[in-house]
CSV table of C-alpha atoms and ligand atoms in Angstrom, one decimal:
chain,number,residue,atom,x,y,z
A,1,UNK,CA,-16.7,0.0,-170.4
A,2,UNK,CA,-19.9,-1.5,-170.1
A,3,UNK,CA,-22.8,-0.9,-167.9
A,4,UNK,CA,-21.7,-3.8,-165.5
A,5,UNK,CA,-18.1,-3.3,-165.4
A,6,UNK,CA,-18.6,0.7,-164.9
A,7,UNK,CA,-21.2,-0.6,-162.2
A,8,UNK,CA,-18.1,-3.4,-160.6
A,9,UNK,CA,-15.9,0.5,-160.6
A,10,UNK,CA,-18.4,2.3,-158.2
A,11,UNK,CA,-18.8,-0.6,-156.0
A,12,UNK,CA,-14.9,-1.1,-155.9
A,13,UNK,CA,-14.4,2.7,-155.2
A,14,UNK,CA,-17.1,2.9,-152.4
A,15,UNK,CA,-15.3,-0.2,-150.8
A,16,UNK,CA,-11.9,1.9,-151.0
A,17,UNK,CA,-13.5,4.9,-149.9
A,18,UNK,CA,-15.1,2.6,-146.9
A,19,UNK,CA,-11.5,1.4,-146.6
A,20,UNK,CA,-10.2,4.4,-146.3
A,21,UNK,CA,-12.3,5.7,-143.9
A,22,UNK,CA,-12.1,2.5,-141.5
A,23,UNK,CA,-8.1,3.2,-142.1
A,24,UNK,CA,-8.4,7.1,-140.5
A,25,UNK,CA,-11.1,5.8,-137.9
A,26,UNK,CA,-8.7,2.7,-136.7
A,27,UNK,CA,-5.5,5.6,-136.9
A,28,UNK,CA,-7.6,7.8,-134.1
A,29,UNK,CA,-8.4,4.5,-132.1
A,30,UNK,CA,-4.8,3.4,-132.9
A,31,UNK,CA,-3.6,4.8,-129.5
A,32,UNK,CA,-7.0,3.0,-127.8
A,33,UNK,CA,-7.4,2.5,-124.3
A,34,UNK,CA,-6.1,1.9,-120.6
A,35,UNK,CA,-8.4,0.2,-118.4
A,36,UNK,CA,-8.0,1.2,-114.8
A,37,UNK,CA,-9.1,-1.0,-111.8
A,38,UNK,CA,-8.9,2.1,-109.3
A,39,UNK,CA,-9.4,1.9,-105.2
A,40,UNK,CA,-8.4,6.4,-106.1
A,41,UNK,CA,-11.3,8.2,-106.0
A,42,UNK,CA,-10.3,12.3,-105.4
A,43,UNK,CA,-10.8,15.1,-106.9
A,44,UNK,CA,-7.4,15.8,-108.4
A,45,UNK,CA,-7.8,12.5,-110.0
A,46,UNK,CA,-10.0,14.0,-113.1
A,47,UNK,CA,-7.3,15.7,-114.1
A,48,UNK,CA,-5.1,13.4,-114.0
A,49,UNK,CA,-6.7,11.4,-116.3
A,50,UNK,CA,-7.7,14.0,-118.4
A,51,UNK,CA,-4.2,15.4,-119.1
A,52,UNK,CA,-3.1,11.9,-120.1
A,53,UNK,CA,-5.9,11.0,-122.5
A,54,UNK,CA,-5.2,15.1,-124.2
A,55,UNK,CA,-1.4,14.0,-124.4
A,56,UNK,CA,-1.7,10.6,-125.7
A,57,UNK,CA,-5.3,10.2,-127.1
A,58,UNK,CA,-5.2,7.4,-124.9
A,59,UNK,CA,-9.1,7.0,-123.3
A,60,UNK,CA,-8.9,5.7,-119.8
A,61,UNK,CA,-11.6,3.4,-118.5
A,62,UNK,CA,-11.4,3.3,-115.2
A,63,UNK,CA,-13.4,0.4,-112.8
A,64,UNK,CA,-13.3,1.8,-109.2
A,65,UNK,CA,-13.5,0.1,-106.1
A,66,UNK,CA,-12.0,-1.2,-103.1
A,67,UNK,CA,-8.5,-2.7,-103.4
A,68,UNK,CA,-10.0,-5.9,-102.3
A,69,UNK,CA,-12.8,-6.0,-104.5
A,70,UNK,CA,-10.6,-5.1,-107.6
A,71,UNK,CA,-7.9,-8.3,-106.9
A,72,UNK,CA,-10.8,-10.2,-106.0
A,73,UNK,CA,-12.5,-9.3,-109.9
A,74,UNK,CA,-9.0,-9.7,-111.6
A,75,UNK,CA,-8.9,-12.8,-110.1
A,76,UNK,CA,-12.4,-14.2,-111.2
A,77,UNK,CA,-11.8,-12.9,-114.8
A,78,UNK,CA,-8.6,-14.9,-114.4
A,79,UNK,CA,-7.0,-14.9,-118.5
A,80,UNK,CA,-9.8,-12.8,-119.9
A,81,UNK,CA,-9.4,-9.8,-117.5
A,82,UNK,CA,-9.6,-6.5,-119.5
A,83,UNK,CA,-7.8,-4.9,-116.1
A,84,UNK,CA,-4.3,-3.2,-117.4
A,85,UNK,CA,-3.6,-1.1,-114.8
A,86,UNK,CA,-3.8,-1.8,-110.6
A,87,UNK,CA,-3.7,1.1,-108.5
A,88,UNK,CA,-4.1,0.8,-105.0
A,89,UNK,CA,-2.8,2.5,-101.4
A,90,UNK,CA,-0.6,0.9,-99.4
A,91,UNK,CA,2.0,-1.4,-100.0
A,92,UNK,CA,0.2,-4.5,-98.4
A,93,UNK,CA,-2.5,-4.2,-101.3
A,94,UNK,CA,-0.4,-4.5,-104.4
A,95,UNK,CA,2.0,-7.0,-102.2
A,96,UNK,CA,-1.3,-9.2,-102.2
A,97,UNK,CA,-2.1,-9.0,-105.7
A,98,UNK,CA,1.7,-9.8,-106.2
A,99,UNK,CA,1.3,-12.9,-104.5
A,100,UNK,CA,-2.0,-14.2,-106.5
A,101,UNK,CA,0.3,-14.0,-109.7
A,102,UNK,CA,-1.8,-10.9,-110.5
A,103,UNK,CA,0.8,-8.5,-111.7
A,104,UNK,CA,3.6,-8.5,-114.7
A,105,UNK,CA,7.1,-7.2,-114.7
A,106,UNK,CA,7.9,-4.0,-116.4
A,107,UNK,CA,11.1,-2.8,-117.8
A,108,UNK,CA,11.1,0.7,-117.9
A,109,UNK,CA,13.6,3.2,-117.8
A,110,UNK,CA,11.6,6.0,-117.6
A,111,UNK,CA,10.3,4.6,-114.4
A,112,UNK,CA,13.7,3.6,-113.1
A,113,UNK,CA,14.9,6.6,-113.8
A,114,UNK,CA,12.1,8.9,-112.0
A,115,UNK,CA,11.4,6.5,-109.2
A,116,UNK,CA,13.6,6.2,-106.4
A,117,UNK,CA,15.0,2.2,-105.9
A,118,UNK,CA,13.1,2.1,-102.2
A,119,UNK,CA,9.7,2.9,-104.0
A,120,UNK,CA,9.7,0.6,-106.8
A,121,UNK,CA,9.9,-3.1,-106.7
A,122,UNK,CA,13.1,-4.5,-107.7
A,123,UNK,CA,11.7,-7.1,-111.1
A,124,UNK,CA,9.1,-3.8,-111.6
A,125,UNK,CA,5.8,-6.1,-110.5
A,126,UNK,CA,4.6,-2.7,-108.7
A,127,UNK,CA,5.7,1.1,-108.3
A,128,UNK,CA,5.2,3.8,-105.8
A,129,UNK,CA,3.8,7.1,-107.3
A,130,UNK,CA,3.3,9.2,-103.9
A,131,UNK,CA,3.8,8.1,-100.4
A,132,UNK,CA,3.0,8.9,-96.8
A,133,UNK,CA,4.9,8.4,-93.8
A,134,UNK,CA,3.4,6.9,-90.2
A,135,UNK,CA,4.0,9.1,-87.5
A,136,UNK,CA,4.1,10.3,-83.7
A,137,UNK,CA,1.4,13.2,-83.3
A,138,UNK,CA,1.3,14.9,-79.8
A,139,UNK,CA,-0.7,17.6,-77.5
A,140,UNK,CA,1.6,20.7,-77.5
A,141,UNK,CA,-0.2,21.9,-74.0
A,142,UNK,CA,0.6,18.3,-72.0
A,143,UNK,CA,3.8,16.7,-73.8
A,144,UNK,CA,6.8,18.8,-72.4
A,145,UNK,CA,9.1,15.5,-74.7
A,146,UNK,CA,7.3,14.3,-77.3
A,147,UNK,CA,8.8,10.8,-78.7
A,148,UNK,CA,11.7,11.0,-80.8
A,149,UNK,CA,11.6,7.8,-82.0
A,150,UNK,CA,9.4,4.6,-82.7
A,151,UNK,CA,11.6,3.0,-79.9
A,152,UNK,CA,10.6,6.3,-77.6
A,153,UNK,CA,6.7,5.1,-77.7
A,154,UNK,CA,7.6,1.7,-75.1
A,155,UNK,CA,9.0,3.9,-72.8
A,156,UNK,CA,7.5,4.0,-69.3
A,157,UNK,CA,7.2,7.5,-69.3
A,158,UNK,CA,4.4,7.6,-71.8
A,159,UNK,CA,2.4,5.2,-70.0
A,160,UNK,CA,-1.3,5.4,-70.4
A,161,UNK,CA,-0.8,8.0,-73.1
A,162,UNK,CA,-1.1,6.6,-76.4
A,163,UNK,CA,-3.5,5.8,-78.9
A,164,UNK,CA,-3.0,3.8,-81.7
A,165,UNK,CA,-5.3,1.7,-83.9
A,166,UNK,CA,-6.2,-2.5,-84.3
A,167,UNK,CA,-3.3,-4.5,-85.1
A,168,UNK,CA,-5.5,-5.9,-88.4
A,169,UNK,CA,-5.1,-2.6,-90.0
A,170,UNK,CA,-2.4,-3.0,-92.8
A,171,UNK,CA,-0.5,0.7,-91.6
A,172,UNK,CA,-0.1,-1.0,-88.2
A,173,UNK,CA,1.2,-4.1,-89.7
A,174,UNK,CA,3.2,-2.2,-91.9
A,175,UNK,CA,5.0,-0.2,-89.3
A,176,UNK,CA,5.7,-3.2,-87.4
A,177,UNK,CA,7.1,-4.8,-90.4
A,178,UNK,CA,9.5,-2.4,-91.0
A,179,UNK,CA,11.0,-2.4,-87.3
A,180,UNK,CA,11.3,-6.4,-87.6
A,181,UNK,CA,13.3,-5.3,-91.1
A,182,UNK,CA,15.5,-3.3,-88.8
A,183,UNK,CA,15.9,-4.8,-85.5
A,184,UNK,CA,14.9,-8.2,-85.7
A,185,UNK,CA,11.8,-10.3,-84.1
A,186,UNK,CA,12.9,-10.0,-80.5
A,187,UNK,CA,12.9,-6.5,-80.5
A,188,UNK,CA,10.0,-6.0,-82.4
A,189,UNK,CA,8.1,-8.6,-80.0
A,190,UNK,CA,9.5,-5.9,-77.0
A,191,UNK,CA,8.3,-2.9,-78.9
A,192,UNK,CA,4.7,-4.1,-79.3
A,193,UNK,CA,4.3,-5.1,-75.9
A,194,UNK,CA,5.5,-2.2,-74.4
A,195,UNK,CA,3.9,-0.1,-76.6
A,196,UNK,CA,0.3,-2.2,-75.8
A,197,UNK,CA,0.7,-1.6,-72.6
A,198,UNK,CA,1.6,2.5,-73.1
A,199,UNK,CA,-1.9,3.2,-74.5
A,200,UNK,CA,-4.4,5.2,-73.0
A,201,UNK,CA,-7.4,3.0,-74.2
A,202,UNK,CA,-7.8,-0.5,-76.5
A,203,UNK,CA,-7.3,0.3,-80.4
A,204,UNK,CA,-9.9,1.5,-81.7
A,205,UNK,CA,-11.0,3.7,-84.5
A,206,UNK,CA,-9.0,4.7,-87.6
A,207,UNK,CA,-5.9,7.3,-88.1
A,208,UNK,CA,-8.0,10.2,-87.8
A,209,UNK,CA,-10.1,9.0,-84.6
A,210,UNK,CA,-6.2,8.6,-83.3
A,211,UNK,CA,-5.6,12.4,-83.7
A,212,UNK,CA,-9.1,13.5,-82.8
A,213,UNK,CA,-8.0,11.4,-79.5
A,214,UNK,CA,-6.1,14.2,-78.9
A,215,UNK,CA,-7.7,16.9,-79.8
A,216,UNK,CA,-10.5,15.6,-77.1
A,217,UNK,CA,-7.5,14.8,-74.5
A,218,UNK,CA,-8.1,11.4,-74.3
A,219,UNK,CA,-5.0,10.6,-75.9
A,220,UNK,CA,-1.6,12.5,-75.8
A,221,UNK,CA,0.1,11.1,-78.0
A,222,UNK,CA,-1.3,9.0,-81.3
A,223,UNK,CA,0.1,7.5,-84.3
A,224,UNK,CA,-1.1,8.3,-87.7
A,225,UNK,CA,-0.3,9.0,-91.5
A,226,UNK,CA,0.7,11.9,-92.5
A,227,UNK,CA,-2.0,12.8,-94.9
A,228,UNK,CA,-4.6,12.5,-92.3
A,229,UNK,CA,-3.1,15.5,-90.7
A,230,UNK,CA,-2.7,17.1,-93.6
A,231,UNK,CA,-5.8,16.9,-94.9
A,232,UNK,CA,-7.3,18.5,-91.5
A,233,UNK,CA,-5.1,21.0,-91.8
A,234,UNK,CA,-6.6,22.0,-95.6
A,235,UNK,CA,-10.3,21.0,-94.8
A,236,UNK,CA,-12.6,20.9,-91.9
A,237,UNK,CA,-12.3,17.7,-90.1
A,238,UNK,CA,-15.0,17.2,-87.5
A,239,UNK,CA,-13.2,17.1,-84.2
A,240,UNK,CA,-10.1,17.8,-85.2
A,241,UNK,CA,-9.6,20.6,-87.4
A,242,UNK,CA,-10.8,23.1,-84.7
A,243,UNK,CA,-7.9,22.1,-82.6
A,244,UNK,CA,-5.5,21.7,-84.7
A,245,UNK,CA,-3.4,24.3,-83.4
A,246,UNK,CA,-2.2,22.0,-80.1
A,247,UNK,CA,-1.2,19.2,-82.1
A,248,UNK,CA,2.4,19.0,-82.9
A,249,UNK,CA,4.1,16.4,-85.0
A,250,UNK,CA,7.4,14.3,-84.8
A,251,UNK,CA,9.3,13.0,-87.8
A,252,UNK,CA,10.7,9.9,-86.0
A,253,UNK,CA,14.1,8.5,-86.4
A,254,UNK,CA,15.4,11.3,-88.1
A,255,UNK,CA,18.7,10.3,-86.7
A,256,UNK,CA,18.8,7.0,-87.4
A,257,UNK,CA,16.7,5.0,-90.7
A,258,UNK,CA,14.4,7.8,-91.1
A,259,UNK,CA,10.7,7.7,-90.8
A,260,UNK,CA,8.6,5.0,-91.9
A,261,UNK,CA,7.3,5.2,-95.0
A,262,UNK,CA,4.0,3.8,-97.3
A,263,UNK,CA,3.0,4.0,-100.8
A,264,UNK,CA,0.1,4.7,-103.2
A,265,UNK,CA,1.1,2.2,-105.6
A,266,UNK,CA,0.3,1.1,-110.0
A,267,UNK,CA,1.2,-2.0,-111.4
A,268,UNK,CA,0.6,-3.6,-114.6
A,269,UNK,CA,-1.8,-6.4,-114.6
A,270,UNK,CA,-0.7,-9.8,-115.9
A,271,UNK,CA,-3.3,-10.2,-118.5
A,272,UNK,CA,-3.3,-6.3,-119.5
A,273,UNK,CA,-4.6,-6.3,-123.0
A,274,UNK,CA,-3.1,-2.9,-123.8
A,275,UNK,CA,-0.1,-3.7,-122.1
A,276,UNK,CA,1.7,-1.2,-124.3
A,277,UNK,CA,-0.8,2.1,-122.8
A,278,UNK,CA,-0.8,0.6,-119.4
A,279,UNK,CA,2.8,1.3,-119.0
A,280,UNK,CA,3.5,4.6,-121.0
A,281,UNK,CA,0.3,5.1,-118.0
A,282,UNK,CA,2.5,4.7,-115.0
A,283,UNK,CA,5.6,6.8,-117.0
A,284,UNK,CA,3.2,9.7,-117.4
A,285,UNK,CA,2.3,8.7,-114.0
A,286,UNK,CA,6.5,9.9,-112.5
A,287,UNK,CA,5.6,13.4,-115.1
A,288,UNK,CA,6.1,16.6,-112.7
A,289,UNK,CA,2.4,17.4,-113.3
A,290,UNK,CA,1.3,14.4,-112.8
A,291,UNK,CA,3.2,13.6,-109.7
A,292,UNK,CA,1.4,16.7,-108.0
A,293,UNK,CA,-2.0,15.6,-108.6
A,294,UNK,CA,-1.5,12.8,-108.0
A,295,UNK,CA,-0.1,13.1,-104.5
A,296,UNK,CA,-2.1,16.2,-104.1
A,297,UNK,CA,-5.3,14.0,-104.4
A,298,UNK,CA,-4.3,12.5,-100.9
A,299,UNK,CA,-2.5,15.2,-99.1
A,300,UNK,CA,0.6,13.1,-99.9
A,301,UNK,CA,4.0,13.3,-100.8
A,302,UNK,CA,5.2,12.6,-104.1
A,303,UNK,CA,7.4,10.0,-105.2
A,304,UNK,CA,9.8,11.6,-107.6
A,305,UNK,CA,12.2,13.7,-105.6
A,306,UNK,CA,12.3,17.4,-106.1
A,307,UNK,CA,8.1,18.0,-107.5
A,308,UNK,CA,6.4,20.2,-105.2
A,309,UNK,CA,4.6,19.4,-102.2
A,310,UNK,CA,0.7,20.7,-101.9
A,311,UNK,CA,0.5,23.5,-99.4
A,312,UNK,CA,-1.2,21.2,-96.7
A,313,UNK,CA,2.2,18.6,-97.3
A,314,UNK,CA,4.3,21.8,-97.3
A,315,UNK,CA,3.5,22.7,-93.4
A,316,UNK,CA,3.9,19.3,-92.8
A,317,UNK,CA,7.4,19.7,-94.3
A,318,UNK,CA,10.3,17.4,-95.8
A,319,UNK,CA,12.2,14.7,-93.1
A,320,UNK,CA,14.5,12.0,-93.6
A,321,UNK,CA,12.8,8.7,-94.7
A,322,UNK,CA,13.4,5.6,-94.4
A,323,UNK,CA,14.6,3.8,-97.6
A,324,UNK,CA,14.1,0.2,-96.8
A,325,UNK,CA,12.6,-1.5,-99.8
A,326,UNK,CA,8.8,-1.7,-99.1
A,327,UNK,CA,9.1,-5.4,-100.5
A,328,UNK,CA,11.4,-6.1,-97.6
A,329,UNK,CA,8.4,-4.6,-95.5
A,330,UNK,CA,5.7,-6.5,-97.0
A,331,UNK,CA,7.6,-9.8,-96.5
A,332,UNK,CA,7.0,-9.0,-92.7
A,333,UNK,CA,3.9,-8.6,-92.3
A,334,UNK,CA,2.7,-12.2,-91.4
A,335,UNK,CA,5.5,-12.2,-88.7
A,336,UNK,CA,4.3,-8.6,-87.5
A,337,UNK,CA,0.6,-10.4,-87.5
A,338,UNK,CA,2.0,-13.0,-84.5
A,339,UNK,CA,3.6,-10.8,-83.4
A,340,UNK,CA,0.7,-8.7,-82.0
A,341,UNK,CA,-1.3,-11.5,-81.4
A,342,UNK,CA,1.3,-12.8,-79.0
A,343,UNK,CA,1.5,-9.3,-77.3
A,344,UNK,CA,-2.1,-9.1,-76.7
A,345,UNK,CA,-2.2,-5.9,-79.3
A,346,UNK,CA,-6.2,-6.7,-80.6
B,1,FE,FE1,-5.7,5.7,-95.2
């Protein structure tokens, strides 16, 4: 072997060596990444996301922001979007990143297994991984009958009583979009009105100004999600938490379709470039661990039937829900929209 050819060897067997190491470096990067376009940000979450990247060696980059700002970027970055996971509250959200073409279908059994049908859309565009319901909240001291249902609240006998927030807010729209779902555009129309003219001031303020309503006897009555209550139950809420003792809660409809219910919601984005992580994401998403923090993060409830509730949830306690399909719901909500415009509900 000459001096040349022995020289060619080295060269060759630094370029395997280089080869080789490139080989073990791409086999820890193999499982890569998940990027997250987040509107989450609680304290639960880290170890969420930590857990999954120990189990998978999957690094999560998460973008965090509003819902609206996050559909609004995957919409500008259009085919070059690095987004491969959505994650937003409330149904309305991922409904409107449904309808900008935004999300792809996933066929997943894990997920169909874990989920229930009610919380998971029916071609897999979006899935709920905890949920809240929307509520009647009432002053112990001056509400002998509290509401037993949604129906209850147009009653006369609760006139001047009620506090609820604007008709722009998506939970509002929601709820009303679930009562068209069950009783049809006339009734719903009735309901509003009725319940409009029940209130004890104009709608104003969010769920928890609704429940500090009470709590400063302005309002006796106020609807709100659960996990507002909850969460001044486990940590002080100014103006609320202090009097928490004299506010009592109603499951509504429990005889009838259950309680109204909402989701925190993960989809798959359309463009995801690591389509493959993005989805064993949401399946690690349904895991008994996961489910907790995940719904513990926002005093919720979680999705998969049977994990266990956080303590705040737990006082709160379990109720029959109502297992319309939230897409049903979200089809509503531009009807629901009239609906209180024509009623005069601002
Ligand atoms: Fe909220």
């Amino acid at each position: 072997m000459n001096q040349n050819s022995r020289r060619q060897k080295a060269v060759f067997g630094a370029a395997i060596l280089t080869l080789g190491l490139m080989a073990s470096t791409s086999s820890v990067l193999a499982e890569g990444v998940v990027n997250l376009y987040s509107s989450r940000h609680y304290d639960t979450d880290e170890r969420l996301y930590s857990d999954f990247e120990e189990q998978t060696g999957i690094t999560i980059n998460r973008i965090e922001g509003n819902a609206d700002e996050l559909i609004a970027r995957m919409e500008a970055e259009g085919a070059n979007s690095p987004a491969d996971v959505l994650l937003t509250v409330d149904i309305s959200r991922v409904v409107r990143a449904e309808n900008k073409d935004l999300l792809s279908t996933v066929d997943s059994p894990v997920l169909s297994k874990r989920l229930p049908q009610h919380l998971r859309h029916p071609d897999g565009l979006w899935f709920g991984f905890s949920q809240r319901s929307r509520i009647i909240f009432y002053a112990k001291d001056r509400v002998e009958t509290p509401p037993a249902t949604y129906a209850d609240l147009a009653k006369p006998e609760y006139a001047g009583m009620i506090c609820a927030r604007s008709s722009t807010n998506t939970y509002q729209i929601s709820l009303l979009s679930s009562i068209i779902a069950h009783q049809g555009e006339e009734a719903a129309t009735k309901w509003a009105k009725a319940v409009r003219e029940n209130m004890a001031r104009a709608p104003q303020g969010g769920d928890t100004d609704q429940l500090r309503g009470i709590a400063s006897g302005e309002c006796d009555i106020a609807i709100s999600n659960t996990y507002y209550f909850a969460r001044a139950l486990r940590s002080d809420v100014k103006g609320l938490s202090d009097s928490i003792d004299n506010i009592g809660w109603v499951f509504p409809d429990q005889s009838g379709n259950g309680a109204h219910m909402n989701i925190s919601a993960g989809a798959v984005a359309v463009n995801a470039p690591n389509r493959e992580n993005a989805i064993k994401f949401l399946e690690y998403l349904t895991s008994d661990a996961a489910q907790q923090y995940f719904s513990a993060g926002n005093d919720e409830y979680p999705a998969v039937p049977g994990v266990a509730l956080s303590p705040s949830v737990a006082k709160l306690g379990l109720f029959r829900q109502d297992a319309i399909n939230l897409s049903t719901v979200a089809n509503n909500a531009a009807t629901a929209t009239e609906i209180f415009n024509a009623v005069g509900w601002e």
